[in-house]
Coordinates of C-alpha atoms and ligand atoms in Angstrom, one line a residue:
M1 CA -16.6 24.1 -16.7
R2 CA -16.4 23.5 -12.9
S3 CA -18.9 24.0 -10.2
Q4 CA -17.6 23.3 -6.7
S5 CA -15.9 20.0 -6.9
V6 CA -17.8 18.6 -9.9
A7 CA -16.4 19.3 -13.4
T8 CA -18.6 18.8 -16.5
V9 CA -16.6 17.5 -19.5
M10 CA -18.2 17.8 -22.9
P11 CA -17.3 15.3 -25.7
A12 CA -14.6 16.4 -28.1
R13 CA -13.6 14.8 -31.4
R14 CA -10.0 16.1 -31.1
I15 CA -7.8 18.4 -29.1
H16 CA -5.4 21.0 -30.5
G17 CA -2.9 23.5 -29.2
R18 CA 0.3 24.4 -27.4
V19 CA 0.6 24.1 -23.6
Q20 CA 3.1 24.9 -20.9
V21 CA 2.5 22.8 -17.9
P22 CA 3.3 23.8 -14.3
G23 CA 6.7 23.2 -12.8
D24 CA 7.6 19.6 -12.0
K25 CA 6.2 18.4 -8.7
S26 CA 9.0 15.9 -7.9
I27 CA 11.7 18.5 -8.7
S28 CA 10.0 21.4 -6.9
H29 CA 9.9 19.4 -3.6
R30 CA 13.5 18.5 -3.9
Y31 CA 14.9 21.9 -4.9
A32 CA 13.0 23.5 -2.0
L33 CA 14.4 20.9 0.5
F34 CA 17.9 20.9 -0.9
A35 CA 17.9 24.8 -0.9
A36 CA 16.9 24.7 2.8
L37 CA 19.7 22.2 3.6
S38 CA 22.3 24.4 1.7
E39 CA 24.0 27.6 2.8
G40 CA 23.0 30.9 1.3
R41 CA 20.0 32.0 -0.7
S42 CA 18.3 30.0 -3.5
T43 CA 15.8 31.3 -6.1
L44 CA 13.6 28.7 -7.7
T45 CA 11.6 29.8 -10.7
N46 CA 8.6 28.0 -12.2
Y47 CA 8.1 26.3 -8.9
S48 CA 5.0 23.9 -9.0
T49 CA 1.7 25.6 -8.4
G50 CA 0.4 22.4 -7.0
A51 CA -0.7 22.2 -3.3
D52 CA 1.7 19.3 -2.6
C53 CA 4.8 21.4 -3.2
H54 CA 3.3 24.2 -1.1
S55 CA 2.9 21.6 1.7
T56 CA 6.7 21.1 1.5
L57 CA 7.2 24.9 1.8
G58 CA 4.9 25.0 4.8
C59 CA 6.9 22.2 6.5
L60 CA 10.2 23.9 5.8
R61 CA 8.9 27.2 7.2
G62 CA 7.7 25.2 10.3
L63 CA 11.4 24.1 10.7
G64 CA 12.5 27.8 10.7
T65 CA 13.4 28.2 7.0
G66 CA 12.9 31.7 5.6
I67 CA 10.8 31.3 2.4
S68 CA 9.1 34.0 0.3
T69 CA 7.0 33.4 -2.8
S70 CA 6.1 35.7 -5.7
G71 CA 4.0 34.0 -8.3
T72 CA 5.9 30.8 -9.2
T73 CA 9.2 32.1 -7.9
V74 CA 10.3 30.9 -4.5
T75 CA 13.2 32.3 -2.5
V76 CA 14.7 30.1 0.2
S77 CA 17.2 31.2 2.8
G78 CA 19.3 28.1 3.4
R79 CA 19.9 26.9 7.0
G80 CA 22.7 24.5 6.3
L81 CA 22.8 20.8 7.3
H82 CA 22.1 21.2 11.0
G83 CA 20.3 24.5 10.9
F84 CA 16.7 23.6 11.3
A85 CA 14.8 24.8 14.4
P86 CA 12.4 22.6 16.4
P87 CA 8.9 23.0 15.1
S88 CA 6.3 24.5 17.4
S89 CA 3.5 22.4 16.0
P90 CA 3.1 19.2 13.9
L91 CA 4.4 19.5 10.3
D92 CA 1.4 19.2 8.0
C93 CA 2.3 17.3 4.8
G94 CA -1.3 17.6 3.5
N95 CA -1.8 15.0 0.6
S96 CA 1.9 14.8 -0.2
G97 CA 3.6 11.4 0.3
T98 CA 6.9 12.9 -1.2
T99 CA 6.9 15.6 1.5
M100 CA 6.4 13.2 4.4
R101 CA 8.7 10.5 3.2
M102 CA 11.6 12.7 2.3
L103 CA 11.3 14.7 5.5
V104 CA 11.5 11.6 7.6
G105 CA 15.1 11.1 6.3
V106 CA 16.1 14.6 7.3
L107 CA 14.2 14.8 10.6
A108 CA 15.5 11.5 12.0
A109 CA 18.9 13.2 12.2
Q110 CA 18.0 16.4 14.0
R111 CA 18.6 17.3 17.6
F112 CA 14.9 17.6 18.2
S113 CA 11.8 15.5 17.7
S114 CA 9.0 16.4 15.3
E115 CA 5.6 15.1 14.4
L116 CA 4.5 14.7 10.7
I117 CA 0.8 14.7 9.9
G118 CA -1.2 14.4 6.7
D119 CA -4.8 14.4 5.4
A120 CA -7.1 11.3 5.4
S121 CA -5.5 9.9 2.2
L122 CA -1.9 10.3 3.3
S123 CA -2.7 8.8 6.7
L124 CA -3.8 5.6 5.0
R125 CA -0.6 5.3 2.9
P126 CA 2.2 2.9 3.9
M127 CA 5.1 4.4 5.9
R128 CA 7.0 1.2 7.0
R129 CA 8.8 1.4 3.7
I130 CA 10.5 4.5 5.0
I131 CA 10.6 3.7 8.7
E132 CA 12.3 0.4 8.3
P133 CA 15.3 1.5 6.2
V134 CA 15.9 4.7 8.1
S135 CA 15.6 2.7 11.4
L136 CA 18.5 0.5 10.1
M137 CA 20.6 3.7 10.3
G138 CA 19.6 4.3 13.9
A139 CA 16.4 6.4 13.5
R140 CA 13.6 6.2 16.1
I141 CA 10.2 6.7 14.6
E142 CA 6.8 6.0 16.1
S143 CA 3.8 5.5 13.9
L144 CA 0.2 4.4 14.0
D145 CA 0.7 0.8 12.9
G146 CA 3.0 1.9 10.0
H147 CA 0.9 5.0 9.2
A148 CA 1.0 8.7 9.9
P149 CA 1.0 10.6 12.2
L150 CA 4.7 9.9 12.6
L151 CA 6.7 11.0 15.6
V152 CA 10.3 11.3 14.5
H153 CA 12.7 11.3 17.4
G154 CA 15.9 13.1 16.3
G155 CA 19.2 11.5 17.0
T156 CA 22.6 10.5 15.6
L157 CA 22.4 8.3 12.6
H158 CA 25.0 6.0 11.2
A159 CA 25.9 5.2 7.6
A160 CA 24.6 1.9 6.2
H161 CA 24.2 0.0 2.9
I162 CA 20.4 -0.4 2.4
T163 CA 18.7 -2.5 -0.3
G164 CA 15.3 -1.3 -1.4
R165 CA 12.3 -3.6 -1.1
V166 CA 10.0 -1.5 -3.2
A167 CA 10.9 0.4 -6.3
S168 CA 10.4 3.9 -4.9
A169 CA 12.3 7.2 -5.4
Q170 CA 10.8 8.4 -2.2
V171 CA 12.4 5.6 -0.2
K172 CA 15.7 6.1 -2.1
S173 CA 15.6 9.8 -1.4
A174 CA 14.8 9.4 2.3
V175 CA 17.8 7.1 2.8
V176 CA 20.2 9.3 0.8
L177 CA 19.1 12.4 2.8
A178 CA 19.5 10.5 6.1
G179 CA 23.0 9.5 4.8
L180 CA 23.9 13.1 4.2
H181 CA 23.5 13.6 8.0
T182 CA 25.8 10.7 9.1
E183 CA 29.6 10.2 9.4
G184 CA 30.6 7.8 6.7
V185 CA 29.2 6.7 3.3
T186 CA 25.7 5.5 2.9
R187 CA 24.7 3.4 0.0
F188 CA 21.2 2.6 -1.3
T189 CA 20.6 -0.1 -3.9
E190 CA 17.3 0.1 -5.6
L191 CA 15.2 -2.7 -7.0
A192 CA 14.7 -1.0 -10.3
Q193 CA 15.7 2.4 -11.7
T194 CA 13.3 5.1 -10.4
R195 CA 13.3 8.9 -11.0
D196 CA 16.7 10.3 -10.2
H197 CA 15.9 13.9 -9.4
T198 CA 17.5 13.5 -5.9
E199 CA 20.8 12.5 -7.4
R200 CA 20.8 15.2 -10.0
G201 CA 19.4 17.9 -7.7
L202 CA 21.8 17.3 -4.8
R203 CA 24.7 17.6 -7.2
A204 CA 23.3 20.9 -8.5
F205 CA 23.4 22.2 -4.9
G206 CA 27.1 21.2 -4.7
F207 CA 26.7 17.8 -2.8
H208 CA 28.7 14.9 -4.1
V209 CA 26.6 11.9 -5.0
D210 CA 28.0 8.7 -6.7
V211 CA 25.8 6.5 -8.9
D212 CA 26.9 3.1 -10.0
G213 CA 24.1 1.1 -11.7
L214 CA 21.3 0.9 -9.2
T215 CA 23.5 1.9 -6.2
V216 CA 23.6 5.5 -5.0
S217 CA 26.3 6.5 -2.5
I218 CA 26.6 9.7 -0.5
A219 CA 29.1 10.8 2.2
G220 CA 27.8 12.5 5.3
G221 CA 28.7 16.0 6.5
Q222 CA 28.9 17.7 3.1
R223 CA 28.0 21.4 2.6
G224 CA 25.7 22.6 -0.2
S225 CA 25.4 26.1 -1.5
G226 CA 22.3 28.1 -2.6
Q227 CA 21.5 28.1 -6.3
D228 CA 19.2 29.9 -8.8
L229 CA 17.4 27.2 -10.7
P230 CA 14.4 26.9 -13.0
V231 CA 12.0 24.0 -12.5
P232 CA 11.2 22.2 -15.8
G233 CA 7.5 21.7 -16.8
D234 CA 6.0 18.5 -15.2
F235 CA 6.1 15.6 -17.7
S236 CA 3.5 13.8 -15.5
S237 CA 1.0 16.7 -16.0
A238 CA 1.8 16.9 -19.7
A239 CA 1.0 13.2 -19.9
F240 CA -2.7 13.9 -19.8
W241 CA -2.5 16.1 -22.9
L242 CA -0.2 13.7 -24.7
V243 CA -2.6 10.9 -24.1
A244 CA -5.6 12.9 -25.1
A245 CA -4.0 13.7 -28.4
A246 CA -2.9 10.1 -29.0
S247 CA -6.4 8.7 -28.2
L248 CA -8.4 11.1 -30.4
P249 CA -7.1 10.7 -34.0
G250 CA -6.7 14.0 -35.8
S251 CA -5.5 15.7 -32.6
R252 CA -2.2 17.6 -32.2
V253 CA -0.7 19.0 -29.0
V254 CA 2.7 20.6 -28.5
I255 CA 4.1 20.8 -24.9
E256 CA 6.8 23.4 -24.4
Q257 CA 9.5 23.7 -21.7
V258 CA 8.7 20.2 -20.4
G259 CA 11.2 18.1 -18.4
L260 CA 12.7 15.3 -20.4
N261 CA 14.6 13.4 -17.7
P262 CA 14.8 9.9 -19.2
T263 CA 13.7 8.3 -15.9
R264 CA 10.3 10.1 -16.5
T265 CA 9.6 9.9 -20.2
A266 CA 8.8 6.2 -20.7
L267 CA 5.2 7.2 -21.8
L268 CA 6.6 8.5 -25.1
D269 CA 7.4 5.0 -26.2
V270 CA 4.0 3.7 -25.0
L271 CA 2.2 6.4 -27.1
Q272 CA 4.2 5.3 -30.2
R273 CA 3.4 1.6 -29.6
F274 CA -0.3 2.7 -29.4
G275 CA -0.1 4.3 -32.8
A276 CA 0.6 8.0 -32.2
Q277 CA 3.2 10.1 -33.9
V278 CA 5.6 11.5 -31.3
T279 CA 8.3 14.1 -31.8
V280 CA 10.8 15.2 -29.1
E281 CA 13.2 18.1 -29.3
Q282 CA 15.5 19.0 -26.5
T283 CA 15.9 22.7 -26.3
G284 CA 18.0 23.2 -23.1
G285 CA 18.4 22.1 -19.5
H286 CA 19.6 23.1 -16.1
A287 CA 21.1 21.2 -13.2
G288 CA 21.2 18.0 -15.2
E289 CA 17.5 18.1 -16.0
P290 CA 16.9 18.3 -19.8
I291 CA 14.0 20.4 -21.1
G292 CA 12.3 20.4 -24.5
T293 CA 9.3 20.3 -26.7
V294 CA 7.1 17.2 -27.2
T295 CA 4.6 17.0 -30.0
V296 CA 2.0 14.3 -30.3
V297 CA -0.3 13.7 -33.3
G298 CA -3.1 11.3 -32.9
D299 CA -3.1 8.9 -35.8
R300 CA -4.6 5.5 -35.1
T301 CA -5.8 3.6 -32.0
G302 CA -4.1 0.3 -31.3
S303 CA -3.4 -2.0 -28.4
V304 CA -0.6 -1.6 -25.9
E305 CA 0.5 -3.8 -23.0
I306 CA 2.6 -2.5 -20.2
A307 CA 5.0 -5.1 -18.8
P308 CA 5.7 -5.2 -15.1
D309 CA 9.3 -4.0 -15.6
E310 CA 8.0 -0.9 -17.3
V311 CA 5.9 0.1 -14.3
P312 CA 8.5 2.0 -12.1
A313 CA 9.2 4.4 -14.9
L314 CA 5.5 5.0 -15.7
I315 CA 4.0 4.8 -12.2
D316 CA 2.4 8.3 -12.3
E317 CA 1.4 8.1 -15.9
L318 CA -0.6 4.8 -15.7
P319 CA -3.9 6.6 -14.9
A320 CA -3.4 8.6 -18.1
V321 CA -2.3 5.5 -20.0
A322 CA -5.7 3.9 -19.1
A323 CA -7.4 6.8 -20.9
L324 CA -5.6 6.0 -24.1
A325 CA -8.1 3.4 -24.9
A326 CA -11.2 5.4 -24.0
H327 CA -12.1 6.0 -27.7
G328 CA -10.8 2.7 -29.1
G329 CA -8.1 0.1 -28.8
E330 CA -7.0 -1.7 -25.6
V331 CA -4.6 -1.0 -22.7
T332 CA -3.3 -3.8 -20.5
V333 CA -1.3 -3.0 -17.3
R334 CA 0.1 -5.8 -15.0
G335 CA 2.7 -5.8 -12.2
A336 CA 1.4 -2.4 -10.9
A337 CA 0.0 -3.3 -7.4
E338 CA 1.8 -0.1 -6.2
L339 CA -1.1 1.8 -7.7
R340 CA -3.2 0.5 -4.8
V341 CA -1.3 2.6 -2.3
K342 CA -1.2 5.9 -4.1
E343 CA -3.5 8.9 -3.3
S344 CA -6.4 6.5 -3.7
D345 CA -6.5 2.8 -4.6
R346 CA -5.8 3.7 -8.3
I347 CA -6.8 0.3 -9.7
T348 CA -10.3 0.2 -8.1
T349 CA -10.9 3.9 -8.5
L350 CA -9.9 3.8 -12.2
V351 CA -11.9 0.7 -13.1
T352 CA -15.0 1.8 -11.3
G353 CA -14.8 5.3 -12.8
F354 CA -14.2 4.0 -16.4
R355 CA -17.1 1.6 -16.1
N356 CA -19.3 4.5 -14.9
L357 CA -18.3 6.5 -18.0
G358 CA -19.4 3.5 -20.1
I359 CA -15.9 2.1 -20.9
D360 CA -15.4 -1.6 -20.5
A361 CA -12.6 -2.3 -17.9
D362 CA -11.4 -5.4 -16.0
E363 CA -9.8 -5.2 -12.5
H364 CA -6.9 -7.4 -11.5
A365 CA -5.0 -7.5 -8.2
D366 CA -1.9 -5.9 -9.9
G367 CA -3.4 -4.0 -12.8
F368 CA -6.3 -3.5 -15.2
V369 CA -7.4 -3.9 -18.8
I370 CA -9.3 -1.2 -20.6
H371 CA -11.3 -2.2 -23.7
G372 CA -12.2 0.8 -25.8
G373 CA -15.0 0.0 -28.2
G374 CA -16.1 3.1 -30.0
A375 CA -17.7 6.1 -28.3
P376 CA -18.6 5.3 -24.7
T377 CA -21.9 6.7 -23.3
G378 CA -20.3 9.1 -20.7
G379 CA -21.5 9.3 -17.2
V380 CA -20.4 10.2 -13.7
A381 CA -17.0 9.2 -12.4
N382 CA -15.8 9.8 -8.8
A383 CA -12.1 10.7 -8.5
R384 CA -12.0 9.8 -4.8
E385 CA -10.1 13.1 -4.1
D386 CA -7.2 11.8 -6.2
H387 CA -5.8 14.4 -8.7
R388 CA -4.5 12.0 -11.3
M389 CA -7.8 10.1 -11.3
A390 CA -9.8 13.3 -11.9
M391 CA -7.5 14.2 -14.9
A392 CA -7.6 10.6 -16.3
F393 CA -11.5 10.6 -16.2
A394 CA -11.6 14.1 -17.8
V395 CA -9.4 12.9 -20.7
A396 CA -11.4 9.6 -21.1
A397 CA -14.7 11.6 -21.0
L398 CA -13.6 13.5 -24.1
A399 CA -14.3 10.3 -26.2
A400 CA -17.8 9.9 -24.9
R401 CA -21.1 10.5 -26.8
T402 CA -22.6 12.8 -24.1
S403 CA -21.3 15.1 -21.4
S404 CA -19.8 13.5 -18.2
R405 CA -19.4 14.7 -14.7
I406 CA -16.2 14.2 -12.7
E407 CA -16.8 14.3 -9.0
G408 CA -13.9 15.4 -6.8
A409 CA -12.5 17.5 -9.6
D410 CA -11.0 20.1 -7.2
S411 CA -8.3 17.5 -6.4
V412 CA -6.5 18.6 -9.6
A413 CA -5.1 21.5 -7.3
I414 CA -2.7 18.9 -5.9
S415 CA -0.5 19.0 -9.0
Y416 CA -2.2 21.0 -11.8
P417 CA -4.6 23.7 -10.6
S418 CA -5.2 25.1 -14.1
F419 CA -6.0 21.7 -15.6
F420 CA -9.7 22.4 -16.5
E421 CA -9.0 25.8 -17.9
T422 CA -6.4 24.3 -20.2
L423 CA -8.7 21.5 -21.2
E424 CA -11.4 24.1 -22.2
R425 CA -8.8 25.9 -24.4
L426 CA -7.6 22.7 -26.1
V427 CA -11.0 21.5 -27.1
A428 CA -12.3 24.9 -28.3
Ligands
LIG1 C1 7.7 10.5 -6.4 C2 7.9 9.2 -6.5 C3 6.8 8.2 -6.8 C4 5.7 9.0 -7.4 C5 5.3 10.2 -6.7 C6 6.4 11.2 -6.7 C7 8.9 11.4 -6.0 O1 6.4 7.6 -5.6 O2 4.6 8.1 -7.5 O3 4.2 10.8 -7.3 O4 8.8 12.6 -6.2 O5 9.9 10.8 -5.5 P1 7.2 6.3 -5.1 O6 8.5 6.7 -4.7 O7 6.3 5.9 -3.9 O8 7.1 5.3 -6.2

């Protein structure tokens, strides 16, 4: 289905099948980092196959952490809280905002300085949201006008109570990790509930974390211990199949072993509001992360509006949500200006790509409206090297009358390298 970085997607009236998606990207980053900050050996199974989580492993190796991989199993030799070694070259975060932003919180507290670099997309993304709160704890960070490359001067940090200015789990995590390296108790109060894998994951490694409403507290100087943990399947990757099934009536997909952390699954309610039948069965869980099976049956296409207060819990699923209306119905998203500072400007990329596939779409400063009106023509959509855009266009293209081409399709390797192989199987 793929040739170089262009994927051809054929129309499909429905999709059908069972899928296990790769390990969760957010959880993989965290388990690797928390394992490195703990003492003793950790074995992480079902680690994400995505390039982003391998950028985190590369940075941890650059800081002297012993890491070996075998398939999707990663073994980490923990170095303890102050065990990192000065890197001999810049730490390359690739395309991964989570890697760069979480590492800032840790590196600001080291006895050495380090440089964090990233690819062209990451170098355009805002870093002041991390630099400012961590600087309030005493960090010294140089940037290029608020962007990478970042020069993080290590030093002694002090505990603080920080209030978030953007709803961001990455900012929360950076402050909490910086707090772990102080004397005293650091508190972070977030604007809205965001994914809480840092809170759950740190506890799994033996660190004590308190949560009271929107405030997370952590005492500095704690010791963690290595763990053997499985990573749940990535709900945000599963989202593309759940949406494909919901948007093409007569479809049915079953996603197995997928993470069901409630801060990640708001999409399920959106799918029901749109008209799909959704069944969820929790089958297990580890380290406070529930795992289960989600089944979606496409029934009817409707209209769904995403309110601004729903956005933080749906932020990575919004590209998929747009594709819900590719075949019919309407999707309205407002209060989502954050989409403009993701791996691409996801509002412009999305609206331009959908229009090029023959789907009527309106662009707003803080969102978009997709008007599905029967089978679109199909066409050529450019993902602008953004993995979630490539997958959203591929799902939308299933509803088209003719085949479509997705440019920049290789970007799926960031979170879901086998995406197009799975697509081929589900439409067969
Ligand atoms: C992530 C948090 C979100 C999300 C990103 C992963 C994380 O970003 O969009 O894909 O793992 O903490 P923000 O914290 O910037 O909202």
